[in-house]
Coordinates of C-alpha atoms and ligand atoms in Angstrom, one line a residue:
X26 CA -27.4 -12.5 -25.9
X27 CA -27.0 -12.9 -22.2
X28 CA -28.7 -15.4 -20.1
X29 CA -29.0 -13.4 -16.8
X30 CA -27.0 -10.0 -18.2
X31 CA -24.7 -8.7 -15.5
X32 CA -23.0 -6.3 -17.6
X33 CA -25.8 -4.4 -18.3
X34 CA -26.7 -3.9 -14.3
X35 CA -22.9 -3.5 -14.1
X36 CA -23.1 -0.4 -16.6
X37 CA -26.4 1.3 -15.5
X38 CA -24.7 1.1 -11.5
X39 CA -21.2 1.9 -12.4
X40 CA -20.5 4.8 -10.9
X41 CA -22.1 4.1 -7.1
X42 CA -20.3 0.3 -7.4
X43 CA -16.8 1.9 -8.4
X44 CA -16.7 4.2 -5.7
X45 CA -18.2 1.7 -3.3
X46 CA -15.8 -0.7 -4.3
X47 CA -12.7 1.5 -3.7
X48 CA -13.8 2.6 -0.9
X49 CA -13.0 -0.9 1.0
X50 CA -9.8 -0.9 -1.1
X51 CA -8.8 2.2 0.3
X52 CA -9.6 1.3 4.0
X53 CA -8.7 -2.9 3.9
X54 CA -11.2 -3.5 6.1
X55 CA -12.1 -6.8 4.4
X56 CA -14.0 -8.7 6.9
X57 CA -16.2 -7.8 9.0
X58 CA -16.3 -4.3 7.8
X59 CA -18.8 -2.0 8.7
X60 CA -21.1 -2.5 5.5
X61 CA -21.2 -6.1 6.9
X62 CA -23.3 -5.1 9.9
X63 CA -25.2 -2.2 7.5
X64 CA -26.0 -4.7 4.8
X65 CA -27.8 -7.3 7.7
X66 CA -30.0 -4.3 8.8
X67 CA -30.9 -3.2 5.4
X68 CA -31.7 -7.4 4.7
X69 CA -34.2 -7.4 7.9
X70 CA -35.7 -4.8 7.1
X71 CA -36.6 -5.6 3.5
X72 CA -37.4 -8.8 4.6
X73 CA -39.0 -8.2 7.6
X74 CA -37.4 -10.7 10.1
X75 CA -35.9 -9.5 13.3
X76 CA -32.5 -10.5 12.7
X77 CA -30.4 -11.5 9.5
X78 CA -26.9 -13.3 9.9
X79 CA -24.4 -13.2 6.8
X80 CA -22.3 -16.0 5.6
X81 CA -20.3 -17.3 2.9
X82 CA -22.7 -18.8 0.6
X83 CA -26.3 -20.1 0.5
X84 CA -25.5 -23.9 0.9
X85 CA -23.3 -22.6 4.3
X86 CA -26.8 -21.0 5.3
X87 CA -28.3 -23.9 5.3
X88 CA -25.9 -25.7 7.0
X89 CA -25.4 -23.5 10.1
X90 CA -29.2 -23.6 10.1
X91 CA -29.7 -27.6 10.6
X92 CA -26.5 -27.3 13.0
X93 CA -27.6 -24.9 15.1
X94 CA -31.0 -27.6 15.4
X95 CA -28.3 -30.4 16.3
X96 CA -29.6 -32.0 12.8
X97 CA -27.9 -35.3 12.8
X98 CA -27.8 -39.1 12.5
X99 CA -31.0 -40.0 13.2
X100 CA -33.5 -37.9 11.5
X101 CA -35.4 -36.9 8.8
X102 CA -35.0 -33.8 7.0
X103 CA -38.0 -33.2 3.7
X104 CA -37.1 -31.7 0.6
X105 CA -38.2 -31.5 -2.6
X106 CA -37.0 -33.6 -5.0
X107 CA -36.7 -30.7 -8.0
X108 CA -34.5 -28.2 -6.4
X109 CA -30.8 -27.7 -6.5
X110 CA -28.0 -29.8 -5.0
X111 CA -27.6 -27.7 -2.0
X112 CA -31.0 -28.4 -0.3
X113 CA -30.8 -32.6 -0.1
X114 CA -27.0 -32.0 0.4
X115 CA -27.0 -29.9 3.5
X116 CA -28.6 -32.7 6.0
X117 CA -27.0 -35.5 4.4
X118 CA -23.4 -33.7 5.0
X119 CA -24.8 -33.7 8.5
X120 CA -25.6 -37.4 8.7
X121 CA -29.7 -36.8 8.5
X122 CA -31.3 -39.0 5.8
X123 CA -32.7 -37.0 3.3
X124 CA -36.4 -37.5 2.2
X125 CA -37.4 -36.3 -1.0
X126 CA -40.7 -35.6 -1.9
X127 CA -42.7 -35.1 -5.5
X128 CA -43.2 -31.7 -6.4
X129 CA -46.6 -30.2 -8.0
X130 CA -46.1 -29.4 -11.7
X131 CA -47.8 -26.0 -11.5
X132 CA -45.7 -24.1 -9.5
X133 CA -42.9 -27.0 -9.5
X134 CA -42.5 -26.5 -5.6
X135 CA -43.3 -29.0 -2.9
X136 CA -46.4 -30.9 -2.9
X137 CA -48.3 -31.0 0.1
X138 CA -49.9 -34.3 0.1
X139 CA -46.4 -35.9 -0.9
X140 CA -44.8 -34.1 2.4
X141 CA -47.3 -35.9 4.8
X142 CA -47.4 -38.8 2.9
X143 CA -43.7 -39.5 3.5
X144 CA -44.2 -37.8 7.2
X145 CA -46.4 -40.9 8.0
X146 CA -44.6 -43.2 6.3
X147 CA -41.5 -42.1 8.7
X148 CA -43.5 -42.6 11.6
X149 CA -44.9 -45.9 10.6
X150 CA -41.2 -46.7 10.0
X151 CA -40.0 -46.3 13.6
X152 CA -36.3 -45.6 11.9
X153 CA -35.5 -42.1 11.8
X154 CA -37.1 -38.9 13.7
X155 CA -38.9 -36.4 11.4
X156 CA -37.4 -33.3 12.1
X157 CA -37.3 -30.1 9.5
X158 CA -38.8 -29.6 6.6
X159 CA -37.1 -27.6 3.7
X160 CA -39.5 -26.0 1.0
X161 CA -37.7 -23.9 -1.5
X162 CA -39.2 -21.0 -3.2
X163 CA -38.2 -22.4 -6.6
X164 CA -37.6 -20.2 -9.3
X165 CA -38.6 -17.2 -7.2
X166 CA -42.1 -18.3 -6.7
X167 CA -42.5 -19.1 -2.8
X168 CA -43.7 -22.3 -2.0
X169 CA -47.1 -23.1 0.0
X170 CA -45.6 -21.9 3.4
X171 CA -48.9 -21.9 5.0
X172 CA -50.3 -25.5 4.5
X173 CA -46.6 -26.4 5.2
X174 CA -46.3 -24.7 7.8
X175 CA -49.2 -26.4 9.8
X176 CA -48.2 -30.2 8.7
X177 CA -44.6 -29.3 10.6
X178 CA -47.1 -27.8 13.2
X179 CA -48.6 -31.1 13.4
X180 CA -46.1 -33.7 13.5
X181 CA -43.8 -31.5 15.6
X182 CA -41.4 -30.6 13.0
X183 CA -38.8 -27.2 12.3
X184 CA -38.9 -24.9 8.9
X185 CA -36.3 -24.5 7.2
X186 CA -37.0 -22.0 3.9
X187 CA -34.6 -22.4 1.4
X188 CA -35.0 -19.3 -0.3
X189 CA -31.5 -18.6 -2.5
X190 CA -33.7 -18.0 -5.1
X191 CA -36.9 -16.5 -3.8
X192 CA -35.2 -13.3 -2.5
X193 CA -37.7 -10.5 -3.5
X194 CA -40.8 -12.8 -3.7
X195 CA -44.1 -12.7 -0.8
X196 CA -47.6 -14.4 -0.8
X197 CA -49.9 -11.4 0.3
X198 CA -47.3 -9.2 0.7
X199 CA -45.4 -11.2 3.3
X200 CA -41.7 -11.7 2.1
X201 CA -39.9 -15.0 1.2
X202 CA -36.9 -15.8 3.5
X203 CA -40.2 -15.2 6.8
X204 CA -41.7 -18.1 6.4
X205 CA -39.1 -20.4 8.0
X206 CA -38.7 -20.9 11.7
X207 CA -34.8 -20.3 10.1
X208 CA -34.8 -19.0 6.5
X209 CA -31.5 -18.6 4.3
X210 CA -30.8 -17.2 1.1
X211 CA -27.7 -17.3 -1.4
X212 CA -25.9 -14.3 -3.5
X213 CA -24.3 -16.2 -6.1
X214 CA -24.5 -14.0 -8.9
X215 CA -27.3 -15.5 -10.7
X216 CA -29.7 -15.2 -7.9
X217 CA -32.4 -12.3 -7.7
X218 CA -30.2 -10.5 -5.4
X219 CA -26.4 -11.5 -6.2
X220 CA -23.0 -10.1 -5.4
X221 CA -19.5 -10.1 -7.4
X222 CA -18.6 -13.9 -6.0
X223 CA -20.2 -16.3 -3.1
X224 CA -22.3 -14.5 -0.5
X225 CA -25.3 -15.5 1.4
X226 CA -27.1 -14.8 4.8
X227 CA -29.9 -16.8 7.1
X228 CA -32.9 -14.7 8.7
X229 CA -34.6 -15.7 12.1
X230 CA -37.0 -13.6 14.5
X231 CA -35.4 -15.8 17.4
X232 CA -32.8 -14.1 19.7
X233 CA -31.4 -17.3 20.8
X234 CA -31.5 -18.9 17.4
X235 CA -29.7 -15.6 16.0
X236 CA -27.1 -16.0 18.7
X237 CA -26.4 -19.8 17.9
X238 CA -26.5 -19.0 14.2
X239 CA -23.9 -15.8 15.1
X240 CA -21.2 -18.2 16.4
X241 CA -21.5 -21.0 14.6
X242 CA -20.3 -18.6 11.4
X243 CA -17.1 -18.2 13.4
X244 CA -15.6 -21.1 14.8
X245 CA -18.3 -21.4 17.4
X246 CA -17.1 -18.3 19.4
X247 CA -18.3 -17.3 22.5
X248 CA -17.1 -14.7 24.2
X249 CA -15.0 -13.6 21.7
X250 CA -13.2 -15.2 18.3
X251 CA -10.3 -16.7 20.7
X252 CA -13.0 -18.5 23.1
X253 CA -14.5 -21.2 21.0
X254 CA -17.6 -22.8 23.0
X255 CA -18.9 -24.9 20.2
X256 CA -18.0 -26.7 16.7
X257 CA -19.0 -24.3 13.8
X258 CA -17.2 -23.0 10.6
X259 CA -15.5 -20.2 9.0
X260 CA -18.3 -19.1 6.9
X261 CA -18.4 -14.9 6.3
X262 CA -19.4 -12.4 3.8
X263 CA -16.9 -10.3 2.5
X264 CA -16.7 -6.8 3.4
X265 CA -16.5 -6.4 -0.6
X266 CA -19.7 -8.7 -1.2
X267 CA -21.6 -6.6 1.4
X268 CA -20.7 -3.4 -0.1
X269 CA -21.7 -4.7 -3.5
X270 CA -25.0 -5.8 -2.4
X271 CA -25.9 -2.9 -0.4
X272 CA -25.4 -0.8 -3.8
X273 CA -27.5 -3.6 -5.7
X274 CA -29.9 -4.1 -3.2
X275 CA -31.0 -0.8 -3.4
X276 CA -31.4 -0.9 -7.2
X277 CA -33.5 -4.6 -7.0
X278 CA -35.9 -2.8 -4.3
X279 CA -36.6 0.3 -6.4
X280 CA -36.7 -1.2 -9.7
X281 CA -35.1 -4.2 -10.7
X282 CA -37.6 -6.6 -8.9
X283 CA -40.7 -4.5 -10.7
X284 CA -38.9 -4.6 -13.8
X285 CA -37.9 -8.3 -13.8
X286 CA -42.3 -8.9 -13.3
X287 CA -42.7 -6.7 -16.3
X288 CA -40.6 -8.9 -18.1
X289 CA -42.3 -12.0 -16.9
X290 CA -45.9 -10.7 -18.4
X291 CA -44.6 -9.6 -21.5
X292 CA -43.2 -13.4 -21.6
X293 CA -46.6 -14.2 -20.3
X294 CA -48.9 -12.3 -23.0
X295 CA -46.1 -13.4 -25.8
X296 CA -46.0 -17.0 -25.2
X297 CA -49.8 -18.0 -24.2
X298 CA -50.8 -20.9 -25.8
X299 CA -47.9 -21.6 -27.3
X300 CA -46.1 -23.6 -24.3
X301 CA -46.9 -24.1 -20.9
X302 CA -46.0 -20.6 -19.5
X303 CA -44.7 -20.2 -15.4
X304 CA -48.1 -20.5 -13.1
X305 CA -48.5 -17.5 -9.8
X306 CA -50.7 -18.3 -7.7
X307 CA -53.0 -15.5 -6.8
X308 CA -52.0 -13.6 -3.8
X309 CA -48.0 -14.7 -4.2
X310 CA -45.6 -12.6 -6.3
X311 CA -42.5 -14.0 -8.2
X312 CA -39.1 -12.9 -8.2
X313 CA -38.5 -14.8 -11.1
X314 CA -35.0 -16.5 -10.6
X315 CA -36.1 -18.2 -13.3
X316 CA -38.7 -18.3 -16.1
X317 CA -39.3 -21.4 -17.0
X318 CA -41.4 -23.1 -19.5
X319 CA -43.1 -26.6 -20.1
X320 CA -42.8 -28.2 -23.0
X321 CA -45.1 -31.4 -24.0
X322 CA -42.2 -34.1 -24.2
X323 CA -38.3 -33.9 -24.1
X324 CA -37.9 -34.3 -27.9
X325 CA -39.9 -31.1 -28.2
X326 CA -37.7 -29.4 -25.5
X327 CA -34.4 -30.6 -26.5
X328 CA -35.5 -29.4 -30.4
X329 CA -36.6 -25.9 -29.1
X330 CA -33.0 -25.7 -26.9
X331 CA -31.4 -26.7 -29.9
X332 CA -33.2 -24.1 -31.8
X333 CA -32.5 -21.2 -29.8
X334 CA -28.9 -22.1 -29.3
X335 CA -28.7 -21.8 -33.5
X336 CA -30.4 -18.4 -33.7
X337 CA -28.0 -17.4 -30.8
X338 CA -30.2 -17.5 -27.6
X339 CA -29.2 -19.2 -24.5
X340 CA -31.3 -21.2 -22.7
X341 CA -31.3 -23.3 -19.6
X342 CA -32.5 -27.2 -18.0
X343 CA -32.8 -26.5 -14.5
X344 CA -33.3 -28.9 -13.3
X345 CA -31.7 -32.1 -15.7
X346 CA -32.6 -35.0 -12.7
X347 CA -34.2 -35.1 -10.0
X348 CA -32.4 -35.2 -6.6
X349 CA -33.6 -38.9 -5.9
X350 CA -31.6 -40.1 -8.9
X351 CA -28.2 -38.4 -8.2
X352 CA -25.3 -40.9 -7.2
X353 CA -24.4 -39.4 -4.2
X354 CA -27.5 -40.5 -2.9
X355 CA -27.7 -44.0 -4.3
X356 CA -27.5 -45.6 -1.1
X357 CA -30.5 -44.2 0.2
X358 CA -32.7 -46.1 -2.8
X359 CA -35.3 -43.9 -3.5
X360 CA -37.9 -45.3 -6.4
X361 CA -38.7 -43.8 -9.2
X362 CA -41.9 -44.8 -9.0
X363 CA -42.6 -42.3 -6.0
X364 CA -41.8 -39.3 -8.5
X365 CA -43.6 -39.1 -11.5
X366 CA -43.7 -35.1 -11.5
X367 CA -40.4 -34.3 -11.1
X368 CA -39.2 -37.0 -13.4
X369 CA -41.9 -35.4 -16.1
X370 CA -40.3 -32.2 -15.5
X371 CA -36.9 -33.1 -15.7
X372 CA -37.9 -33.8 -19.6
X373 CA -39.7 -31.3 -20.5
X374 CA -38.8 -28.1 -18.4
X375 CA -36.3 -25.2 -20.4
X376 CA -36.2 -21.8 -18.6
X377 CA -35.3 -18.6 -21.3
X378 CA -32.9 -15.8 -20.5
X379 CA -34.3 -14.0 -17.9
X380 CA -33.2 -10.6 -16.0
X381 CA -34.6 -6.8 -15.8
X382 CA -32.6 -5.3 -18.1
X383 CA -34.4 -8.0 -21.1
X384 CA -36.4 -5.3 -23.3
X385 CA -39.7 -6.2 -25.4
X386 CA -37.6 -6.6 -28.6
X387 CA -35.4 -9.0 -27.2
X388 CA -38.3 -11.0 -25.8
X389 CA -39.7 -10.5 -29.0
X390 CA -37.1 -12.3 -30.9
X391 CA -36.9 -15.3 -28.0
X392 CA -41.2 -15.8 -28.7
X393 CA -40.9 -15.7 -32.5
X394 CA -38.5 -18.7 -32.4
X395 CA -40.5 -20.5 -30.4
X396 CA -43.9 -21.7 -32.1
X397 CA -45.1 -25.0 -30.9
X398 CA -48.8 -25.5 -30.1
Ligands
PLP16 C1 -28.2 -21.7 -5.4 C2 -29.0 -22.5 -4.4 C3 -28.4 -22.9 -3.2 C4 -27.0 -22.7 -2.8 O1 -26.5 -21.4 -2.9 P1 -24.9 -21.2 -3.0 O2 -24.7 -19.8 -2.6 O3 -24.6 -21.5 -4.4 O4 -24.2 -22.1 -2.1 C5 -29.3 -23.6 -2.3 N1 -30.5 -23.9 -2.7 C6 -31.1 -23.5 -3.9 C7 -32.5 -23.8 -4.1 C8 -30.3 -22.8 -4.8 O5 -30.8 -22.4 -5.9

């Protein structure tokens, strides 16, 4: 059994990938290819922001985003402190001091009272400058962009929404990768929408901000590739990647993203009061990265892995420890005191194969091995 099964999508698109495919082959127009510029439309559109910018990978995305804000030595930049390495890594390869924040168990995305707890407690500090705020829409389920977005109202901060793996999701229809003043997604190939390598783009309704984000993908250009007028990078998605995804983002809007909810409530219906299943919030839709279940303490969890992996069934920790406790960020000396969630979760969190091609059978035989009360 697959975890996320990309031979199954590969099979059931074969002929319109193959023929996209050898179509860039055949015309070696590998960068900046016309399917580039088609794919970014398509992205807006689905999306609903004004402009969309594609780069080289989601933790690029969010790196051109805080450069493009001049994020630097100096300021604060809050994330949550369950989330992938990317999201605390971005501002601290900038020189910002990441501040991680508690996450609420429910939907395992960014507490509110946590982010202007530690907004005050910056102030009151005098030291750094609070400056963006990152929520991620974790495991496809977009995080509370509204209160969030009126505490960085408030205290004069920028968005930036992390959403490499809420790419599909909305709260009342609205779509994740809006909600940010910037917002950026990846297309690694285990995200909701992924490509055949590293892709991943940044969305903005801001002309100016789109222009910034525009050159800092290419050296900084101005004028033209040769007139560099700023420091950026060399971050670009494939003419490949591009063709890829506009062949799979087709197949994700039309089907993939309803099918991969189906899957979720048959989970859902299968699994209730068994475990802890995933909570949605009413009004917000999931794209369901991940589907991830609670378990009551980590021998529990690490017997039901263990389980699973006997009877043949992958299974996943996302996320093993929290960001606050990874050694690259030892100097900053965060307490574990100030995360009792995400250290909870850390223990007792395991997320089953997941992906719209799983049929009931299959979820089926993943719900019958797994029977604790
Ligand atoms: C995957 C991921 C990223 C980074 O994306 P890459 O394309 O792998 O660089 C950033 N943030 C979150 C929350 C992710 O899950």
């Amino acid at each position: 059994m697959e975890y996320r099964d990309l031979k199954a999508q590969y099979k059931k698109l074969k002929p319109e990938m193959d023929s996209a495919i050898s179509e860039i082959i055949e015309n070696s127009n590998y960068i900046s290819g016309r399917q580039v510029g088609e794919l970014e439309e398509q992205l807006a559109a689905f999306i609903g922001a004004k402009h969309c910018i594609s780069c080289g990978n989601g933790t690029d995305a969010l790196m051109i985003a805080l450069m493009a804000w001049g994020i630097g030595e100096g300021d604060a930049v809050f994330v949550p402190d369950f989330t992938f390495f990317s999201t605390g890594e971005a501002p601290a390869v900038l020189g910002a001091v990441p501040i991680f924040l508690d996450v609420d168990p429910a939907t395992f995305n960014m507490s509110i009272p946590a982010l202007e707890c530690a907004v005050k407690r910056v102030i009151k500090d005098g030291k750094l400058k609070p400056k963006v705020v990152i929520p991620v829409d974790l495991f496809g389920l977009p995080a509370e962009h509204e209160a969030i977005r009126s505490i960085a109202e408030k205290y004069g901060m920028a968005v930036l929404e992390d959403g490499a793996q809420g790419f599909g999701g909305n709260i009342n229809g609205k779509r994740a990768c809006s909600f940010g003043d910037i917002s950026t997604t990846s297309f690694f190939p285990a995200k909701p929408l992924g490509c055949y390598g590293d892709g991943g783009a940044i969305f903005t309704d801001d002309d100016e901000t789109s222009g910034l984000l525009r050159s800092i993908c290419v050296h900084g250009k101005g004028t033209s590739r040769y007139d560099n007028v700023r420091l950026g990078m060399n971050s670009r998605l494939d003419t490949l990647q591009a063709a890829i995804l506009k062949v799979k983002l087709k197949a994700f809007a039309e089907y993939e993203l309803n099918a991969v909810n189906e899957v979720a409530a048959m989970y859902d219906a299968k699994l209730k009061g068994k475990v802890i299943t995933p909570k949605i919030p009413s009004q917000y839709y999931s794209s369901w990265a991940q589907y991830t279940i609670r378990l009551k303490n980590k021998i529990q969890r690490d017997n039901l892995q263990k389980k699973l992996k006997e009877n043949g069934i992958p299974s996943m920790i996302y996320y093993i420890k929290p960001m606050h406790a990874q050694k690259a960020f030892k100097k900053l000396a965060y307490y574990d005191e100030d995360y009792p969630e995400t250290i909870k979760l850390c223990d007792t969190v395991l997320s089953l194969p997941m992906h719209p091609y799983l049929d009931e059978k299959t979820v089926d035989v993943i719900c019958s091995l797994i029977e604790i009360i």
